[in-house]
mmCIF file with all atom_site columns, C-alpha atoms in Angstrom:
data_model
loop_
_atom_site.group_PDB
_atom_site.id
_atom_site.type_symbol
_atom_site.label_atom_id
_atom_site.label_alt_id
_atom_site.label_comp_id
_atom_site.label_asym_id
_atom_site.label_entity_id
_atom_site.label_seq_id
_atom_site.pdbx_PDB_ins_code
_atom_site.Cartn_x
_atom_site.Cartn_y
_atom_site.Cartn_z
_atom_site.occupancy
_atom_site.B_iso_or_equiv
_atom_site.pdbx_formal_charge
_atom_site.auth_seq_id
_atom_site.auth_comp_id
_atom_site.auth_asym_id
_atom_site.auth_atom_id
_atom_site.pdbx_PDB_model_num
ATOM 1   C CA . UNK A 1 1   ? 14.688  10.849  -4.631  1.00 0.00 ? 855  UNK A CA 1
ATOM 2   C CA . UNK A 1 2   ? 15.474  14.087  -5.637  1.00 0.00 ? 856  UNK A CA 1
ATOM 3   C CA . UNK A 1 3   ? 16.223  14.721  -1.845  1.00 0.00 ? 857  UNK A CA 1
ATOM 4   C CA . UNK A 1 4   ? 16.996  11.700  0.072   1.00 0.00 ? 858  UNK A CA 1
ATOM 5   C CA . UNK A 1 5   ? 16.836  11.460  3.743   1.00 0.00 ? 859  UNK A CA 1
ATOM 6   C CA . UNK A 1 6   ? 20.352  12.315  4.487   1.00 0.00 ? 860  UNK A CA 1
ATOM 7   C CA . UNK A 1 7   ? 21.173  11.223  8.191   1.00 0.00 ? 861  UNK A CA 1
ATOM 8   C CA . UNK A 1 8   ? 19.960  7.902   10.224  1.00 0.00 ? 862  UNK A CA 1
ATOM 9   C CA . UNK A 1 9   ? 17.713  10.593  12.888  1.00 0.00 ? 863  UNK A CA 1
ATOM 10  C CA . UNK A 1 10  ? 15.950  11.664  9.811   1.00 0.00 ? 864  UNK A CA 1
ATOM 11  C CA . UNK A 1 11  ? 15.573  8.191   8.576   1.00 0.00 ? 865  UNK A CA 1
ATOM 12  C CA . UNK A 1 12  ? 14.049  6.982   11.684  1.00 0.00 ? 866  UNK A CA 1
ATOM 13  C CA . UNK A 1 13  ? 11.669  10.465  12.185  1.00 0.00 ? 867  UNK A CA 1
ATOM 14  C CA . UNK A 1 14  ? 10.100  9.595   8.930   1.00 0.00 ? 868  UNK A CA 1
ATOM 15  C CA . UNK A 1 15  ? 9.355   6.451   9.563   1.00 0.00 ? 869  UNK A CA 1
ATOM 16  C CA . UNK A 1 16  ? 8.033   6.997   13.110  1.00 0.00 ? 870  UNK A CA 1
ATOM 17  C CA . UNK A 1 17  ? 5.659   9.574   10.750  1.00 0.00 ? 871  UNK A CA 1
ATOM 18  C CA . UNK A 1 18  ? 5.276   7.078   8.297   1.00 0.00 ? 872  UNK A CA 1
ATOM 19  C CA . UNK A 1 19  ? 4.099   5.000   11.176  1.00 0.00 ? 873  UNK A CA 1
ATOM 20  C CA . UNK A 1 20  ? 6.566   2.476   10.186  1.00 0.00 ? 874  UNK A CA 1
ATOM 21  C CA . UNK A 1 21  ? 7.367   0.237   13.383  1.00 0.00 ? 875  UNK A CA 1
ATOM 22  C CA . UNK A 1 22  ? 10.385  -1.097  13.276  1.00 0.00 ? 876  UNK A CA 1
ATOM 23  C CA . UNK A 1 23  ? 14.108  -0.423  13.669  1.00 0.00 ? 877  UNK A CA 1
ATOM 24  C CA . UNK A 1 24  ? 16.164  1.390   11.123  1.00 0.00 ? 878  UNK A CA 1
ATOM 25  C CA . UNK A 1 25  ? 19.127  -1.354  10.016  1.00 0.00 ? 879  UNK A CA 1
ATOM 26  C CA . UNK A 1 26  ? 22.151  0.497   8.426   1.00 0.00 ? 880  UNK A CA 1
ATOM 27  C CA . UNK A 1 27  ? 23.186  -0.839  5.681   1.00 0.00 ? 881  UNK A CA 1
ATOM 28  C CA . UNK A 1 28  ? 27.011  -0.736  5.342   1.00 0.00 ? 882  UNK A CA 1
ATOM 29  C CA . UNK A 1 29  ? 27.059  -2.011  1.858   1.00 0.00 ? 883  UNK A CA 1
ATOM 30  C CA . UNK A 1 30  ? 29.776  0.389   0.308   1.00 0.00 ? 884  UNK A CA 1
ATOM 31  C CA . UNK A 1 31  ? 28.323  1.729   -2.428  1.00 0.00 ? 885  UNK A CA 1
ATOM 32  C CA . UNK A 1 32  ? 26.919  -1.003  -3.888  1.00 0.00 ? 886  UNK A CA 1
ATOM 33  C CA . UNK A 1 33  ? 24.523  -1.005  -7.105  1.00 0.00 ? 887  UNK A CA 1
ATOM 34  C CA . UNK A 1 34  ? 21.284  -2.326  -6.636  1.00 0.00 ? 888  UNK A CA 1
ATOM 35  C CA . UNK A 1 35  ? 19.763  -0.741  -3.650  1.00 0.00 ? 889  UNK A CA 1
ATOM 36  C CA . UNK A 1 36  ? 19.220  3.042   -3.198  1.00 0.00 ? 890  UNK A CA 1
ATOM 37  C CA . UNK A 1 37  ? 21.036  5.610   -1.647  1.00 0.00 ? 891  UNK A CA 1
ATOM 38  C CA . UNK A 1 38  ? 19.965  6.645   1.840   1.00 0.00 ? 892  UNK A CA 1
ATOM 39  C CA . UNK A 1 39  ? 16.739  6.175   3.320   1.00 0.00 ? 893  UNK A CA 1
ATOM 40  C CA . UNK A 1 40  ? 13.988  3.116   2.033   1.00 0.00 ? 894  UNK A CA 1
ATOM 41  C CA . UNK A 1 41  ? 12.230  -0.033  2.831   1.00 0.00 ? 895  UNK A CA 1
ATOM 42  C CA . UNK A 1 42  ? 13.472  -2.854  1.456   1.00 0.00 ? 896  UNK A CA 1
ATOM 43  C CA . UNK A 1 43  ? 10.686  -5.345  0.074   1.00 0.00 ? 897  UNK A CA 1
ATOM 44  C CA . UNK A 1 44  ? 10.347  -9.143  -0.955  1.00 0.00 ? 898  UNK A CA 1
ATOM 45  C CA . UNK A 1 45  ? 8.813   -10.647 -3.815  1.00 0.00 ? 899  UNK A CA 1
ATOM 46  C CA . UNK A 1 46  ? 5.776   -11.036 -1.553  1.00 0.00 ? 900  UNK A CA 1
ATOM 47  C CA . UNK A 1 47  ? 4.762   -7.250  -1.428  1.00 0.00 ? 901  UNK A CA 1
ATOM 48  C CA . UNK A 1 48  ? 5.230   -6.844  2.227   1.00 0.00 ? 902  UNK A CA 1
ATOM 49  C CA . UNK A 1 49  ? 7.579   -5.091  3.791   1.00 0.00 ? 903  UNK A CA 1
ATOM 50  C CA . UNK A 1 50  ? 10.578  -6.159  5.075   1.00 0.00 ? 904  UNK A CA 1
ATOM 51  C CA . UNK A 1 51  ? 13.411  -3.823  6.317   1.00 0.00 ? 905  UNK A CA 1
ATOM 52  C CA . UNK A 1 52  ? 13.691  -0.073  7.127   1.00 0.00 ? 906  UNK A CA 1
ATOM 53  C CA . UNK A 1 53  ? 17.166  0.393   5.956   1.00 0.00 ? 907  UNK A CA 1
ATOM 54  C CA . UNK A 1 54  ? 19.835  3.415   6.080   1.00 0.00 ? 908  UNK A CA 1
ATOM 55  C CA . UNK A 1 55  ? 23.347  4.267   4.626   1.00 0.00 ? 909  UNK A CA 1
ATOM 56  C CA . UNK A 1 56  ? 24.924  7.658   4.077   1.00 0.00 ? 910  UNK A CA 1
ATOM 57  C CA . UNK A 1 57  ? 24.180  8.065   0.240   1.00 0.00 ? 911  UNK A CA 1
ATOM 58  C CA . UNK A 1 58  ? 27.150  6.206   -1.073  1.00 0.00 ? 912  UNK A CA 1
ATOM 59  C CA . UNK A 1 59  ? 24.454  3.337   -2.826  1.00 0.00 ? 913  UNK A CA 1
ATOM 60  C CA . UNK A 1 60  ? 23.942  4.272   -5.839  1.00 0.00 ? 914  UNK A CA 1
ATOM 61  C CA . UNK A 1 61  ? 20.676  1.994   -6.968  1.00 0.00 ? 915  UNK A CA 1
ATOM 62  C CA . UNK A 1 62  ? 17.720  3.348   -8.099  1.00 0.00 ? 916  UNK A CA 1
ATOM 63  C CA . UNK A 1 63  ? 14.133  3.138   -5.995  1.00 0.00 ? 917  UNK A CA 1
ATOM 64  C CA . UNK A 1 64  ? 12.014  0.286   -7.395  1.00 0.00 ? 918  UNK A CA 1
ATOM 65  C CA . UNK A 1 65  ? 8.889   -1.848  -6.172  1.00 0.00 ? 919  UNK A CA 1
ATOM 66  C CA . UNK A 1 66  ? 11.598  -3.572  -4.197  1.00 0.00 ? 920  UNK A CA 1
ATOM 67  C CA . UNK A 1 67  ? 13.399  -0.734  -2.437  1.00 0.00 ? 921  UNK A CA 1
ATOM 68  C CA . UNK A 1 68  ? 11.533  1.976   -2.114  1.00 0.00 ? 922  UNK A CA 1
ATOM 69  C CA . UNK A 1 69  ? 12.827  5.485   -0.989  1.00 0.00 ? 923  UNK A CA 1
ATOM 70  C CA . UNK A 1 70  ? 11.958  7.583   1.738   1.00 0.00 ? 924  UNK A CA 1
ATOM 71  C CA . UNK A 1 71  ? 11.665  10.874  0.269   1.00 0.00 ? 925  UNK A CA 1
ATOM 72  C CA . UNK A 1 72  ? 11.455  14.893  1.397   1.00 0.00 ? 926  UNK A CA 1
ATOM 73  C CA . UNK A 1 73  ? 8.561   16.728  -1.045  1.00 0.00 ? 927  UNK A CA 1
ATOM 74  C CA . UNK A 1 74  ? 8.193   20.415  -1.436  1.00 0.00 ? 928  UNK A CA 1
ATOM 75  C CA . UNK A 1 75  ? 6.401   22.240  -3.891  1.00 0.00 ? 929  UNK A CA 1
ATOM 76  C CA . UNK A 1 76  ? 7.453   26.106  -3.143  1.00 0.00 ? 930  UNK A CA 1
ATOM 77  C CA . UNK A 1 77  ? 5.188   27.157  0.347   1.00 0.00 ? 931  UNK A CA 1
ATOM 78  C CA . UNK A 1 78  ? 2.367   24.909  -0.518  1.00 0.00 ? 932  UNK A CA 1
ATOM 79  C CA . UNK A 1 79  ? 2.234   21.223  -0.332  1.00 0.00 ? 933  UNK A CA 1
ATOM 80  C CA . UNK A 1 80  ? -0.981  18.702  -0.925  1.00 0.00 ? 934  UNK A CA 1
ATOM 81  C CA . UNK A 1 81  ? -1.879  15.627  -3.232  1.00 0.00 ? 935  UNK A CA 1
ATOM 82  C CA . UNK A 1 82  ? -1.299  15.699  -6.794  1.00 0.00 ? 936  UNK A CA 1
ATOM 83  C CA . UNK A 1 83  ? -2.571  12.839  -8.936  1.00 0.00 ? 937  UNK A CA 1
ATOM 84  C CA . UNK A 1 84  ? 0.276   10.936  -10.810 1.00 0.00 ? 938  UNK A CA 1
ATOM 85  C CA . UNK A 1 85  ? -0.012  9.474   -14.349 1.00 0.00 ? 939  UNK A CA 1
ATOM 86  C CA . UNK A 1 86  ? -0.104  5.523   -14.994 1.00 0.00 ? 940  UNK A CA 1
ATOM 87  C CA . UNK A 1 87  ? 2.778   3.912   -13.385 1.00 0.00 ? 941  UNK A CA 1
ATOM 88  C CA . UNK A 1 88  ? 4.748   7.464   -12.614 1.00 0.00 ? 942  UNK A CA 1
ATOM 89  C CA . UNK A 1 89  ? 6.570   7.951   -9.560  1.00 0.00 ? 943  UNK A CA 1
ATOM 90  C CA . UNK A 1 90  ? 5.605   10.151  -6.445  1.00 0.00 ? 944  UNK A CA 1
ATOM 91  C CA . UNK A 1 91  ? 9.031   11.727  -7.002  1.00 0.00 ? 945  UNK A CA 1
ATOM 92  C CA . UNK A 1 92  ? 8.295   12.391  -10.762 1.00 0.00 ? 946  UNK A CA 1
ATOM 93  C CA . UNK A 1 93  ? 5.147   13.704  -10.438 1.00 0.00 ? 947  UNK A CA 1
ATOM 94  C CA . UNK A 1 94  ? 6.525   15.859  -8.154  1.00 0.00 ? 948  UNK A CA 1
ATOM 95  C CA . UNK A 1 95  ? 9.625   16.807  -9.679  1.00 0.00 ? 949  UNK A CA 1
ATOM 96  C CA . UNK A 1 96  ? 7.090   17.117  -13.246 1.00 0.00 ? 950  UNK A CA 1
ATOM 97  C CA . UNK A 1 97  ? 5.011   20.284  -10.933 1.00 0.00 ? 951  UNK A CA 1
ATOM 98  C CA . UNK A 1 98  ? 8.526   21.536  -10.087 1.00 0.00 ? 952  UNK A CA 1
ATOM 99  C CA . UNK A 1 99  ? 8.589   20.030  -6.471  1.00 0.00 ? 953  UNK A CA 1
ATOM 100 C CA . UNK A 1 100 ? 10.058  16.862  -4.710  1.00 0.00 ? 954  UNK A CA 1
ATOM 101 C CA . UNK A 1 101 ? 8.626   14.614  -2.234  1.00 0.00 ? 955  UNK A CA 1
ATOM 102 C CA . UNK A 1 102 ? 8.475   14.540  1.151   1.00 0.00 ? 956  UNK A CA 1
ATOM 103 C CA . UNK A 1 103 ? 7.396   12.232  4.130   1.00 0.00 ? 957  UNK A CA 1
ATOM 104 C CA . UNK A 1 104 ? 6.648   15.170  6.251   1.00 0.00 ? 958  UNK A CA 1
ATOM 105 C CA . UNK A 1 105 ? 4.350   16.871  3.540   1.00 0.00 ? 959  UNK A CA 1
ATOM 106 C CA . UNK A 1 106 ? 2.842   13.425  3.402   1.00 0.00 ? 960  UNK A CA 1
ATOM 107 C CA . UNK A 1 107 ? 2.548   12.773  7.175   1.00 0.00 ? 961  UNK A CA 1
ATOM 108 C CA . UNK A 1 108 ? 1.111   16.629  7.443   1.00 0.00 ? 962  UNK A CA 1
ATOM 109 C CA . UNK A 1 109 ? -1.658  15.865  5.267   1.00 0.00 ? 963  UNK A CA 1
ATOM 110 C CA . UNK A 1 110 ? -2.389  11.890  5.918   1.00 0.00 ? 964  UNK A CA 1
ATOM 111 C CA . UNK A 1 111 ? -5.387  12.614  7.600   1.00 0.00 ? 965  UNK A CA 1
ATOM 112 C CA . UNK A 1 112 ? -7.173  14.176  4.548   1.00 0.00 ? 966  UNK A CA 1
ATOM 113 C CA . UNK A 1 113 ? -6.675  10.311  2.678   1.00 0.00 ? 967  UNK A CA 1
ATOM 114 C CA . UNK A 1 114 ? -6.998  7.754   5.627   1.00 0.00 ? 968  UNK A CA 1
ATOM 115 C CA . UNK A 1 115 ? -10.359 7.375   5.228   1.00 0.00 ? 969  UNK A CA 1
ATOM 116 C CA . UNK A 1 116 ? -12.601 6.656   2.456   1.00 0.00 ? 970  UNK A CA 1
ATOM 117 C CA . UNK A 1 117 ? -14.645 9.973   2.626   1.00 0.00 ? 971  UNK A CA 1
ATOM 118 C CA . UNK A 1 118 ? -11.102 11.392  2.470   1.00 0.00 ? 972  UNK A CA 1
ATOM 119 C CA . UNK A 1 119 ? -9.798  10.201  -0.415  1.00 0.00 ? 973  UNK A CA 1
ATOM 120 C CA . UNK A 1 120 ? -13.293 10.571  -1.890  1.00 0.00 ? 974  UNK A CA 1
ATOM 121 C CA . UNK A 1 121 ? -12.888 14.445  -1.249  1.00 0.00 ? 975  UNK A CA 1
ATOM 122 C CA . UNK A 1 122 ? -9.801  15.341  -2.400  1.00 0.00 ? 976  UNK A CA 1
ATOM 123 C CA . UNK A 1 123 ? -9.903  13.163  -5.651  1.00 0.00 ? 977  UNK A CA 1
ATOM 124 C CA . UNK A 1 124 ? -13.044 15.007  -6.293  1.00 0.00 ? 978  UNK A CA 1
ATOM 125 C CA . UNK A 1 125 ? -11.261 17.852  -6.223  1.00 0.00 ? 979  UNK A CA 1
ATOM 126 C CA . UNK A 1 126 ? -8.739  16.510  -8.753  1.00 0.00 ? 980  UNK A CA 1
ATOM 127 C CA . UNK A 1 127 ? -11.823 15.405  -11.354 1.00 0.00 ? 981  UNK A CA 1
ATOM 128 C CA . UNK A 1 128 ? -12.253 11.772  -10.233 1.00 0.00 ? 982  UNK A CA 1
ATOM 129 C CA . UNK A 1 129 ? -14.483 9.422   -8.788  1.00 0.00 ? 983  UNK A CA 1
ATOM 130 C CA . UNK A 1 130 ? -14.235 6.037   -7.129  1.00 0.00 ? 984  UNK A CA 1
ATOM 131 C CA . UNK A 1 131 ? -16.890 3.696   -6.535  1.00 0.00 ? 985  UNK A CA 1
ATOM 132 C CA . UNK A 1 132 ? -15.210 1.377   -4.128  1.00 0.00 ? 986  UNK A CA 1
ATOM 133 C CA . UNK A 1 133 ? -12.800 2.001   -1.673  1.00 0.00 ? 987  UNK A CA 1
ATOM 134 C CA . UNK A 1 134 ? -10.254 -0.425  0.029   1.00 0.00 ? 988  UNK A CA 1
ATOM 135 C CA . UNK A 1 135 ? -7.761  0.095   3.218   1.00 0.00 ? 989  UNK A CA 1
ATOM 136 C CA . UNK A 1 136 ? -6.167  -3.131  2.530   1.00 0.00 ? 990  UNK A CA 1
ATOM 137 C CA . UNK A 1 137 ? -2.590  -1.918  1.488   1.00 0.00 ? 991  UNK A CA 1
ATOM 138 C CA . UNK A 1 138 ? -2.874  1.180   3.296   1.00 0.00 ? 992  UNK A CA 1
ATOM 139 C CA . UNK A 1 139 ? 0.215   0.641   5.651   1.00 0.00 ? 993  UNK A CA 1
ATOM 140 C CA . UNK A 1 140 ? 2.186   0.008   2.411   1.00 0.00 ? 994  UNK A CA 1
ATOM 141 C CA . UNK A 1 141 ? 4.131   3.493   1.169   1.00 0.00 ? 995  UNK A CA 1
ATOM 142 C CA . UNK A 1 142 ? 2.837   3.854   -1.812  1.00 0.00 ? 996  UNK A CA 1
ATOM 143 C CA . UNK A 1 143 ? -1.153  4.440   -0.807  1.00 0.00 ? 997  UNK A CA 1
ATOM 144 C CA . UNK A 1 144 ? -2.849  6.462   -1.374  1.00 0.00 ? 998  UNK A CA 1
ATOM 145 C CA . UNK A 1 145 ? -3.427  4.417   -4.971  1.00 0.00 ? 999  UNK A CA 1
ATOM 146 C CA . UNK A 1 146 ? -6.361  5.115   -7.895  1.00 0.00 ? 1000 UNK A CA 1
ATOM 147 C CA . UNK A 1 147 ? -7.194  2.193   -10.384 1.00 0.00 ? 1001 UNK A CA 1
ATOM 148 C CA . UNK A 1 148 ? -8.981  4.203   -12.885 1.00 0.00 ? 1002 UNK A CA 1
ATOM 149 C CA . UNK A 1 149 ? -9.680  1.133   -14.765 1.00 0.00 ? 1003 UNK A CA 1
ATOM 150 C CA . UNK A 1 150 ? -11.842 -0.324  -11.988 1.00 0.00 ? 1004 UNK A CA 1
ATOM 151 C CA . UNK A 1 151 ? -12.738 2.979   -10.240 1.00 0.00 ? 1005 UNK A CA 1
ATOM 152 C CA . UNK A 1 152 ? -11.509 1.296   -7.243  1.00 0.00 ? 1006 UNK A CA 1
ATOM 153 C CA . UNK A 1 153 ? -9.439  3.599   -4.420  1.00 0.00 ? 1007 UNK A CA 1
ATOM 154 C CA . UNK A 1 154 ? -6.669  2.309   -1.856  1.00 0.00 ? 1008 UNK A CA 1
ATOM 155 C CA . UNK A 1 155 ? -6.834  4.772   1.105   1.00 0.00 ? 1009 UNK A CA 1
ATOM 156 C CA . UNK A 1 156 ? -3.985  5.164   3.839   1.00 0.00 ? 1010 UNK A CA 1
ATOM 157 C CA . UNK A 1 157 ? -4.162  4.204   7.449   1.00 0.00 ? 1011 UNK A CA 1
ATOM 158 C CA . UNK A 1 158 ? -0.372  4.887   8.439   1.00 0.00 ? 1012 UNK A CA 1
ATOM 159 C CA . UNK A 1 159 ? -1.263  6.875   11.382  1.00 0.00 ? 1013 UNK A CA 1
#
């Protein structure tokens, strides 16, 4: 993240807005190497999601399919979706339109993608069309998804 979540309140108001239900475990590795500094949600090798977990930045692994981070995004006064190239990070596509993630800009504008008429709408506005749309992984963090390839759209229910 280009701006983590830097305390545990944080932490745990994002993932109340994430609608993420369940507790926050601190992690009180010690700066270890292979999970991420600050806020994320841990993952196993079967996609679903395991822990909410917390420590005070001194991690310093990077956020992967396995841990991912719970970021802050601004782009100057505005905020609102941006589409992301083939396998390119919310936080780089961000960071690419000189901005950084947030889960309050993405909480603030869930509603616009939590449906499929939603996500229909605003990825019309962004020159692309789906011709199916699924809600099946839309509690997972990294909806709202596009696969070009099968014109197929993953829309968010978090809240």
């Amino acid at each position: 993240c280009a701006e983590g979540l830097p305390t545990l309140e944080t932490c745990r108001k994002a993932a109340w807005h994430l609608g993420l239900n369940m507790e926050v475990i601190q992690d009180f590795q010690g700066g270890v190497a292979h999970d991420p500094p600050n806020c994320y949600l841990e993952f196993d090798d079967s996609s679903q999601p395991g822990q909410l977990r917390f420590n005070v930045g001194d991690n310093s692994g990077e956020c992967n399919r396995y841990d991912r981070c719970i970021c802050q995004c601004h782009v100057g006064r505005r905020s609102g979706w941006t589409l992301g190239g083939i396998d390119e990070s919310c936080e780089d596509t961000c960071a690419a339109r000189g901005g950084t993630c947030s889960a309050s800009s993405f909480q603030a504008h869930n509603h616009e993608v939590d449906s499929a008429a939603g996500i229909a709408s605003i990825l019309e506005g962004l020159g692309v069309s789906c011709q199916r749309f699924e809600p099946q992984f839309g509690s997972s963090p990294d909806t709202p998804v596009v696969e070009m390839s099968q014109q197929l759209c993953y829309y968010s229910h978090y809240l």
